[in-house]
Coordinates of C-alpha atoms and ligand atoms in Angstrom, one line a residue:
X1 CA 45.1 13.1 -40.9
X2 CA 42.4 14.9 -39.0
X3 CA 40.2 15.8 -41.8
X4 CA 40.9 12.8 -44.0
X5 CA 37.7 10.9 -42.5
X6 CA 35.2 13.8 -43.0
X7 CA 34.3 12.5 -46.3
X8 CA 34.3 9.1 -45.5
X9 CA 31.8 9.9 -42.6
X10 CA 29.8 11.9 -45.3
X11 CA 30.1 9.1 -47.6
X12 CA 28.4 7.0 -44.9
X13 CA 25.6 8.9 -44.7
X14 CA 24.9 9.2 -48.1
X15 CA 24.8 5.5 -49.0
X16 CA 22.6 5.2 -45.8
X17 CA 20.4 8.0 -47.1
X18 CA 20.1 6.6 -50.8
X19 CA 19.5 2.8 -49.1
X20 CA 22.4 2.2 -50.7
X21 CA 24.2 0.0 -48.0
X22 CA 22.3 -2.6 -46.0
X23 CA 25.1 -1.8 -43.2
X24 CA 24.2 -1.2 -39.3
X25 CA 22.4 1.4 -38.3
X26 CA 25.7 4.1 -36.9
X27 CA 25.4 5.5 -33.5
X28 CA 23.4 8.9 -33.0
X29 CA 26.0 11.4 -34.2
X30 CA 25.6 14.3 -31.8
X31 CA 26.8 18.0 -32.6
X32 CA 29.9 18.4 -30.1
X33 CA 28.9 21.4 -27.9
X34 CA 30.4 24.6 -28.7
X35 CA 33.2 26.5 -26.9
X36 CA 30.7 29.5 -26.3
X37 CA 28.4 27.4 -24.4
X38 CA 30.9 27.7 -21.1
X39 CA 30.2 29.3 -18.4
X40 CA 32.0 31.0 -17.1
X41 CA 33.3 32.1 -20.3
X42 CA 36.3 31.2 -21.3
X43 CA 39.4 33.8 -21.8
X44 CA 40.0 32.7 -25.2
X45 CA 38.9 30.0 -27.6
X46 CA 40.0 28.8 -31.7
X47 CA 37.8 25.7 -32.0
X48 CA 38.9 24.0 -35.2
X49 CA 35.6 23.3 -37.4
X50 CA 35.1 19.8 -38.6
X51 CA 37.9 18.2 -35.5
X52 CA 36.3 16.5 -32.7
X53 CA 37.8 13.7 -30.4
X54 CA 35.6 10.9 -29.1
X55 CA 35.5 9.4 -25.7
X56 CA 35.7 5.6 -26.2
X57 CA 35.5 3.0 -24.2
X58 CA 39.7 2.3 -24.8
X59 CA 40.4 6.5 -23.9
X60 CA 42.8 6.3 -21.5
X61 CA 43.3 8.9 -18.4
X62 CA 46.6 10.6 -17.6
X63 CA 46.9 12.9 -14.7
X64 CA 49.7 14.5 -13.2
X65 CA 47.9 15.1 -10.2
X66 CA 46.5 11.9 -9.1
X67 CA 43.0 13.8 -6.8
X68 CA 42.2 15.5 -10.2
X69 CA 42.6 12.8 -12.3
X70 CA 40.5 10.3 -10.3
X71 CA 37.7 12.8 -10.0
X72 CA 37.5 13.2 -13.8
X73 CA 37.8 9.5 -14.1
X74 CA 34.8 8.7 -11.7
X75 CA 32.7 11.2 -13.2
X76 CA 33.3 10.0 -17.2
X77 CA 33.2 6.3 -15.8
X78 CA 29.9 6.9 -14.3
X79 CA 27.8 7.9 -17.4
X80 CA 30.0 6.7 -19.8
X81 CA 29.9 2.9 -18.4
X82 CA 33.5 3.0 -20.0
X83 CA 36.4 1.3 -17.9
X84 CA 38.8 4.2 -18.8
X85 CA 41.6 3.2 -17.2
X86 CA 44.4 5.4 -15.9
X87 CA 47.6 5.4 -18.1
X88 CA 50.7 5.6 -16.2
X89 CA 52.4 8.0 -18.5
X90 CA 51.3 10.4 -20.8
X91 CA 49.3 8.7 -23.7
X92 CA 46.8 9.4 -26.6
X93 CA 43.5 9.9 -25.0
X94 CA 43.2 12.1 -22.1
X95 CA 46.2 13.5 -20.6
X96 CA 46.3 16.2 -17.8
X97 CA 49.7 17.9 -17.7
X98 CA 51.9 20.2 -15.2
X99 CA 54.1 22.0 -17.4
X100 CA 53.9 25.4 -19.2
X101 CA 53.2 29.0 -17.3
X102 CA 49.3 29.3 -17.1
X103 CA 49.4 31.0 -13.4
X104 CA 48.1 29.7 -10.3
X105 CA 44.6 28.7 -11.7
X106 CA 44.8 29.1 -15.8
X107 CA 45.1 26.1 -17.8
X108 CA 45.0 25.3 -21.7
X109 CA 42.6 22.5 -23.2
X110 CA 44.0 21.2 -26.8
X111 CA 41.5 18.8 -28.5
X112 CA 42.7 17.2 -31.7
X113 CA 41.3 13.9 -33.5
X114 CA 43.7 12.2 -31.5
X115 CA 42.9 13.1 -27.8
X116 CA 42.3 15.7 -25.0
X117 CA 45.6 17.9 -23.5
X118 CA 44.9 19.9 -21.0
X119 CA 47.8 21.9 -19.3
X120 CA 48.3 23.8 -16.1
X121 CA 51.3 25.3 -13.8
X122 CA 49.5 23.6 -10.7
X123 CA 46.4 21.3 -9.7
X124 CA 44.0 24.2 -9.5
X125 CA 44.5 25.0 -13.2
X126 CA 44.0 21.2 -14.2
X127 CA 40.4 21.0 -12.3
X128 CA 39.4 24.1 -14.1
X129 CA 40.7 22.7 -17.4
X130 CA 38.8 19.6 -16.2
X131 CA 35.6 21.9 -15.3
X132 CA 35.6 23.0 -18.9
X133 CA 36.2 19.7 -20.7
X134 CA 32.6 18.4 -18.8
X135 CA 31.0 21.0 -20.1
X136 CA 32.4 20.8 -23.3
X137 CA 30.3 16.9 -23.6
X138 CA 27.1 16.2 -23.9
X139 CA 24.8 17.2 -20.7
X140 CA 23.9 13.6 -20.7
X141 CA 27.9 13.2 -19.0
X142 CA 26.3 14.3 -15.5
X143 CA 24.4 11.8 -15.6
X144 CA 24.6 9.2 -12.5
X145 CA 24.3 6.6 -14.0
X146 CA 25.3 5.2 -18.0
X147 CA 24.2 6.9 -20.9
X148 CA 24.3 6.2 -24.7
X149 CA 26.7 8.5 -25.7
X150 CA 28.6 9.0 -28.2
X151 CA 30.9 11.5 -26.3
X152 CA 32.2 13.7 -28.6
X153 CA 34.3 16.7 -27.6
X154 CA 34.9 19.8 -30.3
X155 CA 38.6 19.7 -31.7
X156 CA 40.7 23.3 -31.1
X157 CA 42.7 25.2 -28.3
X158 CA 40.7 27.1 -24.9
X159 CA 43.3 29.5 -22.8
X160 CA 42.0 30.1 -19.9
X161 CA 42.6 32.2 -16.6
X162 CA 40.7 33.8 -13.8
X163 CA 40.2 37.6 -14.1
X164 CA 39.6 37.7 -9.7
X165 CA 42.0 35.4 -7.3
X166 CA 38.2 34.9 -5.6
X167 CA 35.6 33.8 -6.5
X168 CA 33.0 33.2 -3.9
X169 CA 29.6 31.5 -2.4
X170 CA 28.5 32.0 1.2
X171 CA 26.1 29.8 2.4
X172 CA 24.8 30.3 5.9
X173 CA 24.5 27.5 8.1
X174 CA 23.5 29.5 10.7
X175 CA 19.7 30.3 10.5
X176 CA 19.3 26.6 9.3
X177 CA 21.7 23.7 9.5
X178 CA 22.9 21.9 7.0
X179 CA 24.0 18.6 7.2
X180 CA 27.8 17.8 5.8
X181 CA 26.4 15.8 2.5
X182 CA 24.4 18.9 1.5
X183 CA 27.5 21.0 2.0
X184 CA 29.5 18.6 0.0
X185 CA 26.8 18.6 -2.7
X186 CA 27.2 22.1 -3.2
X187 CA 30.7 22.5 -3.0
X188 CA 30.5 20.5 -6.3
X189 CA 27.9 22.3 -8.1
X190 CA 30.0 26.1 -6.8
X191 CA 33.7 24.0 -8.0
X192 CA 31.9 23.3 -11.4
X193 CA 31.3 26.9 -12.2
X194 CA 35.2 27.5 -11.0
X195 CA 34.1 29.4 -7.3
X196 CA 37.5 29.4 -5.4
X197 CA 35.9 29.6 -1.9
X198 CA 33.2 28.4 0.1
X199 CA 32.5 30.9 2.6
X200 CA 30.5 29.1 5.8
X201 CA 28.6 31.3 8.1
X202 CA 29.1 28.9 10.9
X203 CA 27.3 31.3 13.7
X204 CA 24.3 33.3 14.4
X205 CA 21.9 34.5 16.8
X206 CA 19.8 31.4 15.7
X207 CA 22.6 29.1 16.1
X208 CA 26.0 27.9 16.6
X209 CA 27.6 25.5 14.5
X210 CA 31.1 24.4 14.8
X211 CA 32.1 22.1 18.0
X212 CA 34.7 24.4 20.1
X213 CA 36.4 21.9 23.0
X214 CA 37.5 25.2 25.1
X215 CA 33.8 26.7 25.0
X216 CA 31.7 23.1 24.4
X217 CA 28.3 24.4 25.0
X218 CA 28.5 27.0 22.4
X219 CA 27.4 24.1 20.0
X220 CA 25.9 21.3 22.1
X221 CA 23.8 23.7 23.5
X222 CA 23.6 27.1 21.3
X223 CA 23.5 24.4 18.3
X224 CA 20.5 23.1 19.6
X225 CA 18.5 26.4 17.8
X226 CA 17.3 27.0 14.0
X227 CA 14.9 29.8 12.8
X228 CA 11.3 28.9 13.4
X229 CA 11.8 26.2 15.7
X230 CA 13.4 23.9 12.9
X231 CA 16.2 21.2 13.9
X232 CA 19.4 22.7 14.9
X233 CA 22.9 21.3 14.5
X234 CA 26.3 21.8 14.4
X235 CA 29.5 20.4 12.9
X236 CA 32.1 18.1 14.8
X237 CA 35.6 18.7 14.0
X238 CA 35.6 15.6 12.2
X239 CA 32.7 17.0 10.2
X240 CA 34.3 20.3 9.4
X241 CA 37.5 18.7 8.5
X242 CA 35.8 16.6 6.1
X243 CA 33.9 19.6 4.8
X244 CA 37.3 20.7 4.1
X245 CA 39.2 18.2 2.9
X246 CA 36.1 17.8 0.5
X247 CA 36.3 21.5 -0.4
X248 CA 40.5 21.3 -1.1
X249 CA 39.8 18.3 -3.5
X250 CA 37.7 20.4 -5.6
X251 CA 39.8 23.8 -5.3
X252 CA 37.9 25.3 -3.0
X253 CA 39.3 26.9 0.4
X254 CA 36.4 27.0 3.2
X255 CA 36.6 30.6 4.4
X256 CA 35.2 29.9 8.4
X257 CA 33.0 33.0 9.5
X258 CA 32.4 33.5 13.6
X259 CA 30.1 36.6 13.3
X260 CA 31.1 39.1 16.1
X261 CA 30.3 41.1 18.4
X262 CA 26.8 40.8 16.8
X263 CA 24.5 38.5 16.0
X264 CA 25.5 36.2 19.0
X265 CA 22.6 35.1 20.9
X266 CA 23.4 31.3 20.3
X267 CA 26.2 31.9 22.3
X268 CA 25.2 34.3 24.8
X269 CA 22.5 31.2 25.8
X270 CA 25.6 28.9 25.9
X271 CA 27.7 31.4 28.0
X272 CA 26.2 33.9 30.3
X273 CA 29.2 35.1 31.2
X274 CA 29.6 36.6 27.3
X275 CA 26.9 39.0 28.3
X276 CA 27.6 42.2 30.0
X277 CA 24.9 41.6 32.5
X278 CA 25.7 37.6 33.4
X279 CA 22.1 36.5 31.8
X280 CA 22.0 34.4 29.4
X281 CA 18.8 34.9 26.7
X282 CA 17.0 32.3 25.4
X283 CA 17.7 30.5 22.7
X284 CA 16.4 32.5 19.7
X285 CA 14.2 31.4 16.4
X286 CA 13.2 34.5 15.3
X287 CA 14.6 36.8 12.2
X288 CA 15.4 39.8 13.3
X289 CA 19.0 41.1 13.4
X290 CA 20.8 44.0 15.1
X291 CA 19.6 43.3 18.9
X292 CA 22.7 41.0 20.4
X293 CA 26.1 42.0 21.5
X294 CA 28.8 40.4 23.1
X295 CA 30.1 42.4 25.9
X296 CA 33.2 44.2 24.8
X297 CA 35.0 43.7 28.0
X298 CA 38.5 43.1 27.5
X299 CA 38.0 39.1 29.2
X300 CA 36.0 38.3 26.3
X301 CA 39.1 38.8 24.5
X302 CA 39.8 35.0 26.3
X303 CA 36.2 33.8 24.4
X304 CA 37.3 35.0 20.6
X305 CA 41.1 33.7 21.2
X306 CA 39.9 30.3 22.3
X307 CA 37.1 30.0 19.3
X308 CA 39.4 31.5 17.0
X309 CA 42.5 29.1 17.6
X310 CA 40.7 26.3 17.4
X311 CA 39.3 27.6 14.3
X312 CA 42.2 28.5 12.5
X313 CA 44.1 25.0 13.6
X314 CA 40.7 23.3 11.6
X315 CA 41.1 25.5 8.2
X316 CA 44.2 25.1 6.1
X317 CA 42.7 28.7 3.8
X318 CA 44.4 31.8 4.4
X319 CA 41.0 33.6 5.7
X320 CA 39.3 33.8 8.7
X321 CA 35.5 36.1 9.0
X322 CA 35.3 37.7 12.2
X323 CA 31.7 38.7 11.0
X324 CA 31.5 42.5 12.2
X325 CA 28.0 43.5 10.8
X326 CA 24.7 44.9 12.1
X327 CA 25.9 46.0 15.3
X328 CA 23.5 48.3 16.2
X329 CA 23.7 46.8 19.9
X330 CA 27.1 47.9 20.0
X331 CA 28.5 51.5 21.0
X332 CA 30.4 52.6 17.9
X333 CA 33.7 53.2 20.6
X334 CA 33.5 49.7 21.9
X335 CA 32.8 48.1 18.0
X336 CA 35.9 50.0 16.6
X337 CA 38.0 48.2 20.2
X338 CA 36.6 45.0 19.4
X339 CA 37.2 44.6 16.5
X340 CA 40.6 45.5 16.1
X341 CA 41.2 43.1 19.4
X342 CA 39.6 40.5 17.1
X343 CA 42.0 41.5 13.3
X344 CA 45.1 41.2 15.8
X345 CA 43.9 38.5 17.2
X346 CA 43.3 36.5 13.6
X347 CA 46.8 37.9 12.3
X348 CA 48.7 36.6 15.4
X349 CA 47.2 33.0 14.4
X350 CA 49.0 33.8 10.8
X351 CA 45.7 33.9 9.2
X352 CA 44.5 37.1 7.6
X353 CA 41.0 38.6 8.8
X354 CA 38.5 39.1 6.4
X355 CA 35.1 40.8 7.8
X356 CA 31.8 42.7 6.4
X357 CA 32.3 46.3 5.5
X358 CA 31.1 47.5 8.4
X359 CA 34.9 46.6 9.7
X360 CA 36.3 49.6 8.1
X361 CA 35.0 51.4 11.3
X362 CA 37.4 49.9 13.3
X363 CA 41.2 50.4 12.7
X364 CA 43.0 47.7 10.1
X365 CA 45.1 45.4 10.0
X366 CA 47.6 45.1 7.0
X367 CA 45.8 43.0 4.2
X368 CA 42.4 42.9 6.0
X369 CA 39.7 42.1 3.4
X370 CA 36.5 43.5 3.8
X371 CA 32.8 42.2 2.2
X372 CA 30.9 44.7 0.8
X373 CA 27.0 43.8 0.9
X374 CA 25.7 47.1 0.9
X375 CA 22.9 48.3 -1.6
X376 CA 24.6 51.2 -2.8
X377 CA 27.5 51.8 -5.2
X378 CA 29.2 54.2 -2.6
X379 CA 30.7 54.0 0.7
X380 CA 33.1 56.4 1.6
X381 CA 34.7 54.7 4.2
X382 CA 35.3 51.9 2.6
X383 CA 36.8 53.6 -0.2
X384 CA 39.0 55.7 1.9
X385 CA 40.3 52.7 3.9
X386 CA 43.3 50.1 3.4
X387 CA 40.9 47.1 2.9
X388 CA 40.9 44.6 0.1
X389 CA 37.5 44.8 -1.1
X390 CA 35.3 41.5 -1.6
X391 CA 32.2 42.5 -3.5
X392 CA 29.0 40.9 -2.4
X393 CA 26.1 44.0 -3.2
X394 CA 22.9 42.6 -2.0
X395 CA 20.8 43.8 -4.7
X396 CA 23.1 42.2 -6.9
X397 CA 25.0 39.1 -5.2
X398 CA 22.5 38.4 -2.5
X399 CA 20.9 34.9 -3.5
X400 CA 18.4 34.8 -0.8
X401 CA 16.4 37.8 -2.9
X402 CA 13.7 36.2 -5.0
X403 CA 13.8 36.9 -8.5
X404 CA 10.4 38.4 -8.4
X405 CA 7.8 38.9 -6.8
X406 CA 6.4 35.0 -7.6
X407 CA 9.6 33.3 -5.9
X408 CA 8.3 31.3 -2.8
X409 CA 11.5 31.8 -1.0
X410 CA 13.9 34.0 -0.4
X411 CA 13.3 37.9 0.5
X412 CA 13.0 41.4 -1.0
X413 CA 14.8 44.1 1.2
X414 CA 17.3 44.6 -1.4
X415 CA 15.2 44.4 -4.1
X416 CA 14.3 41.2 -6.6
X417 CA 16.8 39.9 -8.7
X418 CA 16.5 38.4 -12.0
X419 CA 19.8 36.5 -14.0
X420 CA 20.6 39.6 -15.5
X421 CA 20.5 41.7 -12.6
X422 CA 22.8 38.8 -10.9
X423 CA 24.9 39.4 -14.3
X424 CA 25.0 43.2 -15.9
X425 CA 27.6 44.5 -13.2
X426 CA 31.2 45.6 -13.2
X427 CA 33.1 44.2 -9.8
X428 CA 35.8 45.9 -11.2
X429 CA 34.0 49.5 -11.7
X430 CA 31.4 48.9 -9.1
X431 CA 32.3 51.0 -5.7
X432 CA 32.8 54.3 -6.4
X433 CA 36.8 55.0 -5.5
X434 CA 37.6 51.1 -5.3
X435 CA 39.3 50.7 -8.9
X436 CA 40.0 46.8 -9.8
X437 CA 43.3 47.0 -8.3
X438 CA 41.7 46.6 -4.5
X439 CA 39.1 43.9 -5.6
X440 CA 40.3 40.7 -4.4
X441 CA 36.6 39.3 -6.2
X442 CA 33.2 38.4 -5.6
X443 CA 31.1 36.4 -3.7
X444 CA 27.4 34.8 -3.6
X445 CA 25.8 34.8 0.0
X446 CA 22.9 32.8 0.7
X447 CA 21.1 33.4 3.8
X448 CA 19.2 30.7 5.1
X449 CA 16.6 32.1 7.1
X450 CA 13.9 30.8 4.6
X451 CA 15.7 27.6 2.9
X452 CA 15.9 24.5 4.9
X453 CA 16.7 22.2 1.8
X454 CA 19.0 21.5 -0.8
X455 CA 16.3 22.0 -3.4
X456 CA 15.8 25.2 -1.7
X457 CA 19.8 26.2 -2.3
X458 CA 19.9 24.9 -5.7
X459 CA 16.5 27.1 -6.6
X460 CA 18.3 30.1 -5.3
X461 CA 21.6 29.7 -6.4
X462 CA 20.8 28.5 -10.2
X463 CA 21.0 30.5 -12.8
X464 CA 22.6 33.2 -10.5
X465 CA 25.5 32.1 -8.9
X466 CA 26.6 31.1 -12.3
X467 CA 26.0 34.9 -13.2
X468 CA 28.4 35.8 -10.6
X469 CA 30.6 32.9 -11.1
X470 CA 31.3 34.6 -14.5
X471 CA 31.8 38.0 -12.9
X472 CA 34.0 36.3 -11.1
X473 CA 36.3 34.2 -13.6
X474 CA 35.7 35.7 -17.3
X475 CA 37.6 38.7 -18.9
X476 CA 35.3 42.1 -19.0
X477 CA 35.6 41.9 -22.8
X478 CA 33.5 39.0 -23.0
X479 CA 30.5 40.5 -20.9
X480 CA 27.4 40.3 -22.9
X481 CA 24.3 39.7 -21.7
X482 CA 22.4 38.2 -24.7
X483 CA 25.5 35.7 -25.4
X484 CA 25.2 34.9 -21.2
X485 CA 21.9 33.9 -21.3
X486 CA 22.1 31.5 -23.8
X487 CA 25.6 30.0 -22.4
X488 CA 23.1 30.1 -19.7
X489 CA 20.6 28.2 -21.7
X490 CA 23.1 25.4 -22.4
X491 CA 23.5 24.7 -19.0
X492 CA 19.7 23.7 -18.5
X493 CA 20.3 20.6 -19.9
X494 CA 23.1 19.7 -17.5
X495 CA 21.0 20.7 -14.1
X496 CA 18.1 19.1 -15.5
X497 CA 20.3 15.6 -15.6
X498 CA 21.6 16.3 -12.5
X499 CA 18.2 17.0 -10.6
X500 CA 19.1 20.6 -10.0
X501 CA 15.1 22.5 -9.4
X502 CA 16.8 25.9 -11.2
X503 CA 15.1 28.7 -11.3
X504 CA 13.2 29.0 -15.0
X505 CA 14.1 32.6 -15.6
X506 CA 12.0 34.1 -18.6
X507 CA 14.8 35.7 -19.6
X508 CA 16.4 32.8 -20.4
X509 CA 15.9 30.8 -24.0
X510 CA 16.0 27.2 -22.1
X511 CA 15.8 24.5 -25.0
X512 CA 12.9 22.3 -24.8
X513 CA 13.1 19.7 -22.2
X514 CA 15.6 21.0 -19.9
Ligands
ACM601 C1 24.6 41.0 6.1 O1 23.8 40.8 5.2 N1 24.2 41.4 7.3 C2 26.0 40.8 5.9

């Protein structure tokens, strides 16, 4: 069945090309991508040559989740101009099934001649399935609004799974704000690359931003502050909420970060009483880091239990970041007290404290997570402790470095970083004494202290966070730098349709146009 109009298509084009037939001109046939054009690459893949399915204007959607069917649907509707319309049971066409044993986020994509099967053990495993299949179509499908087409889609069998439970991108919203659409936009651009978690770095000595009812002025007030004078803000309840609820459609969990006892001024202006000496300090706009400390006193135990329950009754996710780094304005005695106050603290609110490395200085709680960001491949400590470790080395995962010394944004204290700098590292093999077995996963922070737009995040975070992305999701046996970059390169395309200012790299053999 599958092969038997090969011939006939090639019989087609041979009367066309002879002037034999005086018959329509036939649609553009586009090549259907290839399976090694994913990113992140995919575990494994047996595309069957000469198969491809079609995407017609009569392909109808089956999803056994409903939130994952309806966001495929919307985005195929919109560049396809096809109505689509959602089958109530499963049918030829597109079908997204919960059945089989593919893990908590692994799925398996079957395209025959006759229509698109992807399968998964739960919802998370259908939107990476679902992940895969846009990337699998022309990069004209990210289109907003409708395209030409045709839409066809290689014919064989991806299995697919995650190599890291996280997969991460930090984006600080700290040194600038971000308003919640911005958020939202890159919660789908992270989501499309399979990142797990959205880590938001909701406080700062530049500003605070999450409303707290028990402690109001840390935002109304402390909000009111962003580096160099630029607009502050902070995020409602309402706000955060829909941040997260945003976030949990796409299979991403919103990891809240209150950064502590450091790197407070925001809230020191909003609460003298936080201070050791009952002045409050200005508000701050500056860059510096290492020269604000809560006061360690046992009452403001009160100020992180308040901030903290109110946090953890906003965030569904398992994590909550008590911050912990840079402390300089901290005696070590008082840090290590502090922060264990603040691990118990997290664990009596059921969640589990995640924190930077620095936290392995302090005594830890069972299953505490710590972020490595250091610019070394050793840290004793860290090795020797309990901790889960979540890697995040600057020089590596750090997307606030330029990529050289021409990038307008961004800094250089832990070095530049080009897309294969971002790429040619082992998470698994990276710490000395942290074997895979303690890695939890990776994560992409982007500091804000010189971004203030979305074009700005997007220029930062394309090509690398894809780099890590792929760190993140793909089997080590597939790491290859050469075959990266040009998965790499097949993703111009796509961010070029959706209006994404990526970085260029000149390591990268973009195809013309994109
Ligand atoms: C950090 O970069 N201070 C975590």
């Amino acid at each position: 069945m599958i092969h038997r109009w090969l011939p006939l298509v090639s019989l087609v084009f041979l009367a066309l090309a002879t002037g034999a037939s005086a018959a329509p001109r036939p649609p553009v046939v586009s090549k259907p991508v290839p399976y090694d054009s994913v990113v992140p690459a995919v575990a494994s893949a047996v595309p069957a040559p000469g198969v491809t399915y079609e995407i017609a204007a009569a392909t109808t959607i089956y999803g056994a989740d409903a939130g994952v069917r309806d966001l495929l649907a919307r985005q195929l509707r919109r560049a396809t101009g096809f109505t689509l319309p959602v089958a109530p049971t499963p049918a030829a066409g597109i079908a997204l099934l919960l059945s089989g044993s593919f893990g908590d986020e692994g799925y398996q994509l079957d395209v025959t001649a006759g229509g698109i099967t992807i399968r998964a053990s739960a919802a998370a495993g259908l939107f990476n399935g679902v992940q895969t299949l846009r990337q699998l179509l022309p990069p004209s499908i990210e289109a907003s609004g409708r395209q030409p087409g045709p839409w066809p889609v290689q014919g064989g069998r991806i299995t697919d799974h995650p190599r890291f439970a996280y997969r991460g991108a930090m984006l600080d919203v700290a040194r600038h704000f971000f308003p919640v659409a911005v958020v939202e936009r890159y919660i789908d651009e992270i989501s499309s690359y399979k990142i797990n978690h959205l880590h938001l770095h909701l406080s700062d000595d530049q500003g605070w931003r999450i409303a707290v009812e028990s402690w109001p002025r840390l935002a109304t007030f402390g909000g009111r502050s962003a580096v160099d004078g630029d607009p502050g803000g902070y995020y409602t309840k309402a706000d955060y909420q829909a941040v997260v609820a945003y976030a949990v459609a796409r299979n991403v969990t919103v990891v809240p970060e209150i950064d502590m006892p450091g790197h407070v001024t925001a809230a020191l202006a909003a609460y003298p009483e936080l201070t050791c000496d009952g002045r409050s300090p200005p508000l701050y706009t500056g860059t510096e880091v290492g020269f604000s400390s809560l006061c360690t006193r046992a009452s403001t135990e009160t100020f992180v239990r308040d901030v903290l329950t109110e946090l953890a009754a906003l965030t569904p996710g398992p994590y909550l970041h008590i911050g912990g780094d840079e402390t300089e304005s901290t005696k070590p005695a008082d840090y290590a007290a502090f922060m264990d106050r603040a691990q118990r603290i997290v664990a009596d609110l059921g969640k589990t404290p995640m924190a930077w490395h620095e936290v392995v200085n302090a005594p830890l709680q069972p299953g505490a997570v710590a972020q490595y960001w250091g610019t070394t491949r050793e840290h004793p400590a860290l090795a020797a402790s309990t901790a889960k470790v979540i890697l995040s080395p600057a020089g590596r995962a750090y997307l606030d470095m330029k990529y050289d010394s021409g990038t307008g944004l961004g800094a250089t204290w832990a070095g530049t970083i080009e897309a294969d700098a971002a790429y040619d590292w082992n998470p698994g093999r990276y710490l000395d004494g942290v074997d895979e077995s303690r890695v939890l996963g990776v994560e992409a922070p982007l500091w804000t202290e010189t971004i203030t737009t979305i074009g700005d995040i997007e220029h930062m975070a394309f090509p690398r966070l894809p780099a890590i992305a792929e760190l993140g999701w793909s089997p080590w046996s597939t790491h290859d730098w050469p075959a990266f970059s040009r998965r790499l390169a097949a993703q111009g395309p796509r961010w070029h349709t959706l209006g994404l200012d990526y970085h260029q790299s000149p390591q990268v053999p973009w195809p013309p146009g994109s």
